[in-house]
Coordinates of C-alpha atoms and ligand atoms in Angstrom, one line a residue:
X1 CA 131.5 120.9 152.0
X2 CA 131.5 117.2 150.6
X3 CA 128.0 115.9 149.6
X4 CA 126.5 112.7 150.0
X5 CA 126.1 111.4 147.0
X6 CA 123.7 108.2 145.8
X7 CA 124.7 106.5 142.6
X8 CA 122.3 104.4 141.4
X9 CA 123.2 102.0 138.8
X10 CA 126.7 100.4 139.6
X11 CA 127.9 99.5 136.3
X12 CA 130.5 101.5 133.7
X13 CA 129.1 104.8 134.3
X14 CA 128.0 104.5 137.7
X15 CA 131.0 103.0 139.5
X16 CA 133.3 104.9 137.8
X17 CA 131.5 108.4 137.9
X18 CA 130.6 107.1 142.0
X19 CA 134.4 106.1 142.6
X20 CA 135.7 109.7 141.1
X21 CA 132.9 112.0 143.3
X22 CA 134.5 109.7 146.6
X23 CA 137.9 110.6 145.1
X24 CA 137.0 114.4 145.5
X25 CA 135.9 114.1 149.0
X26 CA 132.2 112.7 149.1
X27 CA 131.0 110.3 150.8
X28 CA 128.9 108.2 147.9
X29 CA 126.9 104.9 147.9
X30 CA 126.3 103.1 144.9
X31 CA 123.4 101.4 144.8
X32 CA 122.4 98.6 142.3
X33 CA 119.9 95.7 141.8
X34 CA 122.5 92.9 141.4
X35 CA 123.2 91.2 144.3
X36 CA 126.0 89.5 143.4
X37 CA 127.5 92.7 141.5
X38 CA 127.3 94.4 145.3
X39 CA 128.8 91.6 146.8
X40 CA 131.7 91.4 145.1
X41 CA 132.2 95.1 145.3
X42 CA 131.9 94.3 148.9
X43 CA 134.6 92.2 149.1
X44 CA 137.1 94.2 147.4
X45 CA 136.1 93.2 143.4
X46 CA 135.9 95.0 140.4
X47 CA 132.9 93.5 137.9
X48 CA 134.6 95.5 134.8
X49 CA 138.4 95.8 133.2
X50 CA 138.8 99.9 133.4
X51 CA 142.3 100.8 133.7
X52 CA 143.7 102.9 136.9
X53 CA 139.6 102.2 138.4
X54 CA 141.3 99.6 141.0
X55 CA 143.6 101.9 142.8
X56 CA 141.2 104.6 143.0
X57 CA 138.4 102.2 144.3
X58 CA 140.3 100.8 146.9
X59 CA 141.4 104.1 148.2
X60 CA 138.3 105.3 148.8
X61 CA 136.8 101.9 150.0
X62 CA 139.7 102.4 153.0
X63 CA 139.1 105.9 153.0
X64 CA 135.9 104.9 154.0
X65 CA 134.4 107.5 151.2
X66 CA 132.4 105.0 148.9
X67 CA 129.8 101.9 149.8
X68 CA 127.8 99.6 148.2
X69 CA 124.7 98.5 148.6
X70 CA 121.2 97.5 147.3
X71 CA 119.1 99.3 150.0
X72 CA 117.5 102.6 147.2
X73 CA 115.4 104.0 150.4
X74 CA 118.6 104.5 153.1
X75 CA 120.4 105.6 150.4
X76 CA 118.0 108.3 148.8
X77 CA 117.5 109.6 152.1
X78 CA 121.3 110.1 153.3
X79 CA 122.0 112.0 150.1
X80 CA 121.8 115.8 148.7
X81 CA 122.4 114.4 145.3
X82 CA 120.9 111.3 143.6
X83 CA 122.5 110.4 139.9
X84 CA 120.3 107.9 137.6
X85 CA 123.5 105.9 135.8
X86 CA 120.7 103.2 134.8
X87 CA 120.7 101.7 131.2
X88 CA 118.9 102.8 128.3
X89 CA 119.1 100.0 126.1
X90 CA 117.6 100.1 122.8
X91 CA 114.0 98.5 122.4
X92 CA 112.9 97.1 119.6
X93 CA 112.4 100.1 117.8
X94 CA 115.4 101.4 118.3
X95 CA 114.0 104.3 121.0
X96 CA 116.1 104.2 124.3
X97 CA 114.4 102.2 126.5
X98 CA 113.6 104.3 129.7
X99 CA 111.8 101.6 131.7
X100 CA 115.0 101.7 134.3
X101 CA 115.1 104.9 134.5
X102 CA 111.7 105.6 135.1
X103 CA 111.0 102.7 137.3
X104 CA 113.7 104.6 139.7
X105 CA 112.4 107.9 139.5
X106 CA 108.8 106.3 140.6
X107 CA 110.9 104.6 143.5
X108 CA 112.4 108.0 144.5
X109 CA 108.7 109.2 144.1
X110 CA 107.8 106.8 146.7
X111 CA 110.9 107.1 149.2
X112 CA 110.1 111.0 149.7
X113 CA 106.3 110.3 149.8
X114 CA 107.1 108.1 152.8
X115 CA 109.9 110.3 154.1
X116 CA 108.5 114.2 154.1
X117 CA 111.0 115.0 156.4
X118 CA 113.6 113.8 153.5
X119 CA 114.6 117.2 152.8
X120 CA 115.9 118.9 149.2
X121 CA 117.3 116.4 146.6
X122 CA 119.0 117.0 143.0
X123 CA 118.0 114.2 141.2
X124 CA 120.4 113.6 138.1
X125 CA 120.1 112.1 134.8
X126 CA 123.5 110.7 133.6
X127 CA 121.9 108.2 131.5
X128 CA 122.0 108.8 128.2
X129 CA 118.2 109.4 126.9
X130 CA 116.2 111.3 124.8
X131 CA 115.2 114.8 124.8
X132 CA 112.3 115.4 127.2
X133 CA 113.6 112.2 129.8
X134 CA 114.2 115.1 132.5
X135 CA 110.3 116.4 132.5
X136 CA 109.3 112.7 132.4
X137 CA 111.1 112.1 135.5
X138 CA 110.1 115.2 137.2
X139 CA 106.8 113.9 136.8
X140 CA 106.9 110.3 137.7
X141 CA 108.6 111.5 141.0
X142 CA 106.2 114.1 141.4
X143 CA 103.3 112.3 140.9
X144 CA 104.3 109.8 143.7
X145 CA 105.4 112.6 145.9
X146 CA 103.3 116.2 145.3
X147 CA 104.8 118.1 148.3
X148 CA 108.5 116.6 147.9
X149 CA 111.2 119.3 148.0
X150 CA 113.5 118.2 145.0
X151 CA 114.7 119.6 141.3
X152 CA 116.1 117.4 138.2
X153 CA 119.2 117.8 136.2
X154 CA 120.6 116.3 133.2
X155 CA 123.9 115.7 133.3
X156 CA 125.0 113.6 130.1
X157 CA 128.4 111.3 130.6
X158 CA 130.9 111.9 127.8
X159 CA 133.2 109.0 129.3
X160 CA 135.0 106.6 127.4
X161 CA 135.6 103.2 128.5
X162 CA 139.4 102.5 128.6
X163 CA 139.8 106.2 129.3
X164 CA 137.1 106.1 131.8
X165 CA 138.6 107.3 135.1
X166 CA 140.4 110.3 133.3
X167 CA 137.9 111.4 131.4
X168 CA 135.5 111.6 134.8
X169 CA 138.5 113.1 137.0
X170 CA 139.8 115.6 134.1
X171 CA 136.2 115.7 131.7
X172 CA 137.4 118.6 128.8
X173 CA 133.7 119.7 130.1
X174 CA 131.0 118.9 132.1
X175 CA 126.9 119.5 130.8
X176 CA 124.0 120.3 133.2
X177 CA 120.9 120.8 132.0
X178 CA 118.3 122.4 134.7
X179 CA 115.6 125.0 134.8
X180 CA 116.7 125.3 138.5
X181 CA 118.9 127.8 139.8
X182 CA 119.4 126.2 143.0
X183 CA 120.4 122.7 141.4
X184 CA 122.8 124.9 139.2
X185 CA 124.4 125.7 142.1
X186 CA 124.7 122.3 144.0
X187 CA 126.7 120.7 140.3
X188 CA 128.6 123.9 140.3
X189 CA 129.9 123.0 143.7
X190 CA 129.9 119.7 143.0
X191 CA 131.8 119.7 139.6
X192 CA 134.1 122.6 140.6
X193 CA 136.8 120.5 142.1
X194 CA 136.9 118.4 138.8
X195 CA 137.5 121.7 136.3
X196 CA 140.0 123.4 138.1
X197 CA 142.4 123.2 135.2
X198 CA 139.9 125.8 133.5
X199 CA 137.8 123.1 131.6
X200 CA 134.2 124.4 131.6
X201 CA 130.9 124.0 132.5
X202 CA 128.0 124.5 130.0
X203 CA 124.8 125.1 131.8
X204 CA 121.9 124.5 129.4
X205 CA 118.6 123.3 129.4
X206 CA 117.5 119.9 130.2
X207 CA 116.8 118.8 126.1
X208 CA 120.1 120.5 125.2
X209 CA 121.8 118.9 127.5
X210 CA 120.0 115.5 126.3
X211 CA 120.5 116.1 123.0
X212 CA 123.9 117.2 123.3
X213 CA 124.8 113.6 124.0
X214 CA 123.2 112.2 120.9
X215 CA 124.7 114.4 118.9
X216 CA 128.3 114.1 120.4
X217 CA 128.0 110.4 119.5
X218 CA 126.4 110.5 116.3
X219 CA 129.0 113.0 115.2
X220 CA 132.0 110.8 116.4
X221 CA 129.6 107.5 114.8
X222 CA 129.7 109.8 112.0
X223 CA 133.8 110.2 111.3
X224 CA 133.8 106.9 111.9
X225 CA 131.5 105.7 109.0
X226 CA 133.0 108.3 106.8
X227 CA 136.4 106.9 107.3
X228 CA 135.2 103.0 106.8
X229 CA 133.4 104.4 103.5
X230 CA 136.8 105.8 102.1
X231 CA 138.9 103.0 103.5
X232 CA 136.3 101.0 100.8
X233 CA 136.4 103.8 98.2
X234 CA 140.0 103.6 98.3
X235 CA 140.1 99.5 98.4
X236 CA 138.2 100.5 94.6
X237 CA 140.6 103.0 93.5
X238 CA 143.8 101.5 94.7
X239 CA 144.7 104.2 97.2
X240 CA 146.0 103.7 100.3
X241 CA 143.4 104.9 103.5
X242 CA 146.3 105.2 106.3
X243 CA 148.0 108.0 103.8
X244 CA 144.5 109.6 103.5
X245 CA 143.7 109.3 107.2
X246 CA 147.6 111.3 107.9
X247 CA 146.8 114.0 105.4
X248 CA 143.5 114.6 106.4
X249 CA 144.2 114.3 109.9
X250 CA 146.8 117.1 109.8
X251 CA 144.4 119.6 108.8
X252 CA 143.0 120.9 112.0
X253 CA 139.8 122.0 110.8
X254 CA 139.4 117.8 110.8
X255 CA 141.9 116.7 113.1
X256 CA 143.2 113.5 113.8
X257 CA 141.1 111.7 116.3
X258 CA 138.6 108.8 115.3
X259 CA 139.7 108.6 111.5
X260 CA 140.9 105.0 111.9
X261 CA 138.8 102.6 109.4
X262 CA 137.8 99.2 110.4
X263 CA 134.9 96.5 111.1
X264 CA 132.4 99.5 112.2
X265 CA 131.8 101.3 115.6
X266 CA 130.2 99.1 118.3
X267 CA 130.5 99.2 122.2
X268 CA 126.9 99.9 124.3
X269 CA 126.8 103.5 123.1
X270 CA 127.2 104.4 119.5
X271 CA 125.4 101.7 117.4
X272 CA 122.5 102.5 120.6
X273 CA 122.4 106.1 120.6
X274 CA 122.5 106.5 117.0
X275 CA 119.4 104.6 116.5
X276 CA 117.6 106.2 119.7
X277 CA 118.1 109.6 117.9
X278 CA 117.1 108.3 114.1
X279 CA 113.9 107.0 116.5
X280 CA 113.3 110.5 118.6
X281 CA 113.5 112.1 115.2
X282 CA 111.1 109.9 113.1
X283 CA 108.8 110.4 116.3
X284 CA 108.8 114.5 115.7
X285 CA 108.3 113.9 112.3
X286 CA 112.0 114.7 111.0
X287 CA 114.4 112.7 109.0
X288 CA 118.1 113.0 110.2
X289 CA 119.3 111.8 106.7
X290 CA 123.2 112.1 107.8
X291 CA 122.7 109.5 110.8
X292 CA 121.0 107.6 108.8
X293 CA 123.4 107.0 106.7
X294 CA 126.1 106.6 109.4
X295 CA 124.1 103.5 110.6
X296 CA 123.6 102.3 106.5
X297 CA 127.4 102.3 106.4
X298 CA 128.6 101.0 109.8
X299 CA 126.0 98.0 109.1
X300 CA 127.5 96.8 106.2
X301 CA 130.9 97.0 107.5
X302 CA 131.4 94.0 109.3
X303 CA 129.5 92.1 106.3
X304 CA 132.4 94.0 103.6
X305 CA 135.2 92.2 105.8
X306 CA 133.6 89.1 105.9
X307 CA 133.4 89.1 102.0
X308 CA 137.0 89.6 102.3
X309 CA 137.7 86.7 104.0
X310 CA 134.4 84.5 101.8
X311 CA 136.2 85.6 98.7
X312 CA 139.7 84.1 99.8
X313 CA 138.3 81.1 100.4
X314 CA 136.4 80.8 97.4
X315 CA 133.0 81.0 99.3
X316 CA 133.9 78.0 101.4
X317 CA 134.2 78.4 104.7
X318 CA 133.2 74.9 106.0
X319 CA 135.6 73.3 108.5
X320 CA 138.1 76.1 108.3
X321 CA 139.8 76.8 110.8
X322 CA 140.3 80.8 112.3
X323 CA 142.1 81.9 115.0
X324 CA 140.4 85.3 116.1
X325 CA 141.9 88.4 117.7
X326 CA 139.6 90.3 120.1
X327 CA 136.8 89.8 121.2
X328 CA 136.0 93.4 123.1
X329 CA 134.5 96.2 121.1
X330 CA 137.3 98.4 121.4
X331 CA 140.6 97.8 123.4
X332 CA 141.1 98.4 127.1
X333 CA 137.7 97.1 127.9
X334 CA 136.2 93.7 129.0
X335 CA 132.6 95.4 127.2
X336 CA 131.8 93.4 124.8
X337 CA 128.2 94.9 123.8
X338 CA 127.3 95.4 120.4
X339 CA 131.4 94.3 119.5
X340 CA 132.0 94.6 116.1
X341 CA 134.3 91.8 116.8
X342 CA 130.9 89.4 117.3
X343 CA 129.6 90.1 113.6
X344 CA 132.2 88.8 112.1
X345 CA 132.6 85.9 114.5
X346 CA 128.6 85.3 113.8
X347 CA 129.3 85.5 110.0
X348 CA 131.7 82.9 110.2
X349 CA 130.0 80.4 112.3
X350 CA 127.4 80.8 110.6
X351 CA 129.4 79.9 107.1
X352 CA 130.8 76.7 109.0
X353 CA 134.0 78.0 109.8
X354 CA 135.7 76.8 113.1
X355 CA 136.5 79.7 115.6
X356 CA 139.4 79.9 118.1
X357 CA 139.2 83.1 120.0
X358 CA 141.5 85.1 122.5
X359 CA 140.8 88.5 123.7
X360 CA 142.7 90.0 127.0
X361 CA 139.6 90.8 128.7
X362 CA 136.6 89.5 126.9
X363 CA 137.0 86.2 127.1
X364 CA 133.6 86.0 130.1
X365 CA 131.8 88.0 127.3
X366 CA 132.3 85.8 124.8
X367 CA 131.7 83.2 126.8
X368 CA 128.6 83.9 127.6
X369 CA 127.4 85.0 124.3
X370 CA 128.9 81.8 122.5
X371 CA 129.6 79.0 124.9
X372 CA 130.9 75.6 123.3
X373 CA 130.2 77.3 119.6
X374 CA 133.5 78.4 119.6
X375 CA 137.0 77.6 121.0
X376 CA 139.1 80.0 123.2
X377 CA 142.9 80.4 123.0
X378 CA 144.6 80.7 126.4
X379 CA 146.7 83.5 124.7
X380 CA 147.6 85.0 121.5
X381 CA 149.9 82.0 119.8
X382 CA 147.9 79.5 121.8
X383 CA 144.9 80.7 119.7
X384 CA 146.6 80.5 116.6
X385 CA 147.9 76.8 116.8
X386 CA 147.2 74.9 113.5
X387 CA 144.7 77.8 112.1
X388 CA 144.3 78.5 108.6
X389 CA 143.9 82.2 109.1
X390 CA 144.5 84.7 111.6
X391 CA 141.7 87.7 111.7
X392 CA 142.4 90.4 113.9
X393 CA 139.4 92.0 115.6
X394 CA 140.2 94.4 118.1
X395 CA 143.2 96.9 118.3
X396 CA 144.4 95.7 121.8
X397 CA 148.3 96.7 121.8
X398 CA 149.4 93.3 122.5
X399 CA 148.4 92.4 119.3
X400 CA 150.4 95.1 117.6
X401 CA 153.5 93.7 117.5
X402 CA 153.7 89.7 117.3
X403 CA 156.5 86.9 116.6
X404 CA 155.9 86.3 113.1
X405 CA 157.6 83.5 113.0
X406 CA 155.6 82.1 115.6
X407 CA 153.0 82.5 113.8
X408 CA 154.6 80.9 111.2
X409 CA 155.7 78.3 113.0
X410 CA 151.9 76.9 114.7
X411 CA 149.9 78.3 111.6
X412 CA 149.0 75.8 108.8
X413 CA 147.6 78.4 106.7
X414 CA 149.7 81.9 105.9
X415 CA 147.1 84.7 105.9
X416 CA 146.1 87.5 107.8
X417 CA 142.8 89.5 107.7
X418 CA 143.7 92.4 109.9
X419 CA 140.1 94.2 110.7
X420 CA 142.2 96.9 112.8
X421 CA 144.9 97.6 110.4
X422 CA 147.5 97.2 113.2
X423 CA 150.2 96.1 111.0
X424 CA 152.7 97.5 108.1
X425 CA 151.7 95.8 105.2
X426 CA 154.5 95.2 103.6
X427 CA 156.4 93.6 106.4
X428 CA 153.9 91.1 107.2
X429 CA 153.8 90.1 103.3
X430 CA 157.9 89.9 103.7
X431 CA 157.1 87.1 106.7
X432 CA 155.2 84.9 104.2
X433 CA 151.6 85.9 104.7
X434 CA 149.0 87.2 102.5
X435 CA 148.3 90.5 104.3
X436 CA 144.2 92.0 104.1
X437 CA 143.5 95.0 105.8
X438 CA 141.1 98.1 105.7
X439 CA 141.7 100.3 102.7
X440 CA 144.9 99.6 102.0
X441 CA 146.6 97.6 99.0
X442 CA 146.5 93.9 99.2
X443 CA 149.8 92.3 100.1
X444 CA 150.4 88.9 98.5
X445 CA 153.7 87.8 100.3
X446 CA 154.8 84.8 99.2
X447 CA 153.7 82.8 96.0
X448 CA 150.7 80.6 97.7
X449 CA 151.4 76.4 96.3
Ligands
NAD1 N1 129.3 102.7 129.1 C1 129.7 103.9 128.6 O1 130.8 104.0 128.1 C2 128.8 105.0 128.7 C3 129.3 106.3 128.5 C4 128.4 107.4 128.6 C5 127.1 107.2 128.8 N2 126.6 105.9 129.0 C6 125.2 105.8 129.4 O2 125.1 105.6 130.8 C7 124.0 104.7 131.1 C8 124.5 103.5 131.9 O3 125.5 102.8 131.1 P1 126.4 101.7 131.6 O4 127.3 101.3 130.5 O5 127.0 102.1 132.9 O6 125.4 100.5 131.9 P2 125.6 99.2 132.7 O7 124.7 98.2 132.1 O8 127.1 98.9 132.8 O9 125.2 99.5 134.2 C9 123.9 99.7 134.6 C10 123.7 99.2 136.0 O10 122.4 99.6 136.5 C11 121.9 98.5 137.3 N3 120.4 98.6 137.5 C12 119.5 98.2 136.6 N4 118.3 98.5 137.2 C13 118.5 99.1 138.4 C14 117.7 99.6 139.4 N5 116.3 99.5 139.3 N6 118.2 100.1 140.5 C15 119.6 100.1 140.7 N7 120.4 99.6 139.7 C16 119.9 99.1 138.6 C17 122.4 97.3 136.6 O11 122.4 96.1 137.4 C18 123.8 97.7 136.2 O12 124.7 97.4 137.2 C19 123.4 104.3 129.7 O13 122.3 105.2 129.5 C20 124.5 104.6 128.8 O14 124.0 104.9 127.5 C21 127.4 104.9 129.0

């Protein structure tokens, strides 16, 4: 049987999690605060760039299987299961801030106070928060509502943007963490359609199943600082990182995902999660030493390319003009939270250097985060008209391949600081350019005047 399903939060998580439940036959409403997000959803828009999400969306929108809508109390009471896909952003102290989260679960509390005919609800946390989050909500609901009939999962989202919708239709596993056997048994049913390929689910408790999040992330944070602190080590020792990455990568005990080096992990989840975890930790009194220095690392890696390019230029950066490449924290997304991209646009700004950027789809982020203090290109050679260098800050495949001799042709200056190292050295020094990169040998090109 289908459920009816209310997805509160419409944004990554939430719209794509609430478009893939319609897609296996429930009916769902996804709620949100922002009026204008639920009014373009309304009339057929799509607020983020996630590839393949369109043509799923607008199948179940004429199927009739998905709605949008701000009203929380119609749709609480229409629906078996409620998901939390609220944000947790960091607070100041780095802890996730649950205030959404909470704030929902005290306005659940309040719906099924009003409503005792509501009947049983699963209430489920696919935010990502910190070990204990499920109790807290069991309580703020239950404090509103003593005689409501309802149980609490934890359900963490291992999504990731770019790859969103087949992660959520195909996940390699699904995590619910409940004490409650009949919740078990509603995300069995629910999830069941979604694993029939024989991927499993891992029932746990509720602080595994938080934790298990945090730790997913720092681990993945974790290969990625390792990498970016080798590309350095080899930048010392003149070795060459993309031969390291292929030889370590072939052993399977490592394998060869997330070994690529560059300007640091960013995005709305790693640099976030990592922290929250160093915070839960320091709150129970434990040091995660490791994650710690994952963060040390990833911090300084924006600065190291910066030097990079502060060093070329003999520390002078005034008036000099950059055409930059990506804008997004990672390709295949318009997310441009915590972009790595941004701290070394920030660095150079703030060193006086003129900034013409193009990104494929986070040119509105950028936008909004920089206004007039920098320039946008209308495409990639548009960007690069009359720059003195080219940095590349995002891996998007467009950018893989380029006309050379365009760039050539509307550059005034004649090198390339690749953050993504998308490009074979040696043929881009062969064009004419100086060539940096991550890790790998400097290549000089041709004799500068
Ligand atoms: N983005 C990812 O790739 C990803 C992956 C896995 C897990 N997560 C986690 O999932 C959670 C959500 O992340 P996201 O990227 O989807 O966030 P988001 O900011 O894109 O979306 C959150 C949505 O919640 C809405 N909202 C805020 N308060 C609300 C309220 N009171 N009622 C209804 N809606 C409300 C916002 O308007 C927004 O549309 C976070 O905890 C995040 O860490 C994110």
């Amino acid at each position: 049987m289908p459920f009816t399903i209310a997805v509160v939060g419409t944004g990554y998580v939430g719209l794509v999690s609430g478009t893939c439940f319609a897609e296996s036959g429930n009916q769902v409403l996804c709620v949100d605060v922002d009026p204008k997000k639920i009014e373009m959803l309304e009339s057929g828009g799509i607020p983020i760039y996630e590839p393949g999400l369109d043509l799923l969306l607008e199948r179940n929108i004429r199927e009739r299987r998905i709605r949008f809508t701000l009203d929380l109390e119609t749709s609480v009471l229409k629906s078996e299961i409620i998901f939390l896909c609220l944000p947790t952003p960091p607070g100041e102290d780095g802890s996730a801030d649950l205030q959404y989260v909470l704030q929902v679960a005290h306005d659940i509390g309040q719906i099924l106070q009003r409503n005792p005919d509501a009947g049983y609800k699963v209430i489920v946390d696919k935010s990502t928060v910190p070990a204990g989050t499920s109790e807290l909500v069991r309580d703020t609901i239950r404090q509103q509502a003593p005689d409501a009939e309802f149980d609490v999962a934890s359900n963490p989202e291992f999504l990731r943007e770019g790859h969103a919708v087949e992660d959520c239709m195909r996940p390699e596993r699904v995590v619910v963490g409940t004490s409650s056997p009949r919740a078990r048994k509603v995300m069995m049913e629910l999830y069941e359609p979604f694993v029939r390929s024989g991927n499993p689910i891992y029932m746990v408790s509720e602080r595994s199943a938080e934790v298990a999040k945090y730790a997913a992330n720092s681990f993945i944070a974790m290969r990625i600082s390792f990498m970016n602190e080798m590309a350095n080590f080899c930048e010392q020792v003149g070795a060459d990182i993309d031969e390291i990455r292929v030889v370590i990568g072939s052993d399977s005990r490592i394998g060869k995902k997330y070994l690529f080096p560059g300007i640091g992990y960013g995005g709305s989840c790693f640099p976030k999660d990592v922290r929250a975890i160093l915070k839960t930790a320091t709150d129970h009194g434990a040091e995660l030493e490791l994650i710690n220095a994952v963060e040390r690392v990833n911090h300084k890696q924006g600065r190291l390319f910066f030097e990079k390019i502060m060093a070329h230029f003999d520390g002078k950066l005034q008036g000099v003009r950059f055409a930059a490449w990506g804008l997004a924290f990672k390709a295949n997304t318009d997310d441009v939270r915590e972009s790595p991209a941004f701290r070394v646009i920030d660095l150079l700004i703030e060193a006086g250097a003129d900034v013409t950027a193009y990104d494929p789809e986070g040119m509105e982020g950028a936008r909004q985060r920089y206004g007039d203090r920098i320039r946008y290109g209308a495409g990639m050679y548009e960007t690069i008209r009359d720059a003195n260098a080219l940095v590349v800050l995002t891996e998007w495949n467009e950018f893989r391949n380029p006309d050379f001799q365009r760039l050539s042709d509307g550059m005034q200056g004649n090198v390339i600081f690749d953050g993504r190292n998308l490009f074979n050295g040696e043929d881009v020094a062969q064009r004419g350019f100086r060539y940096y990169s991550v890790g790998r040998p400097l290549q000089t090109g041709v004799e500068e005047g």
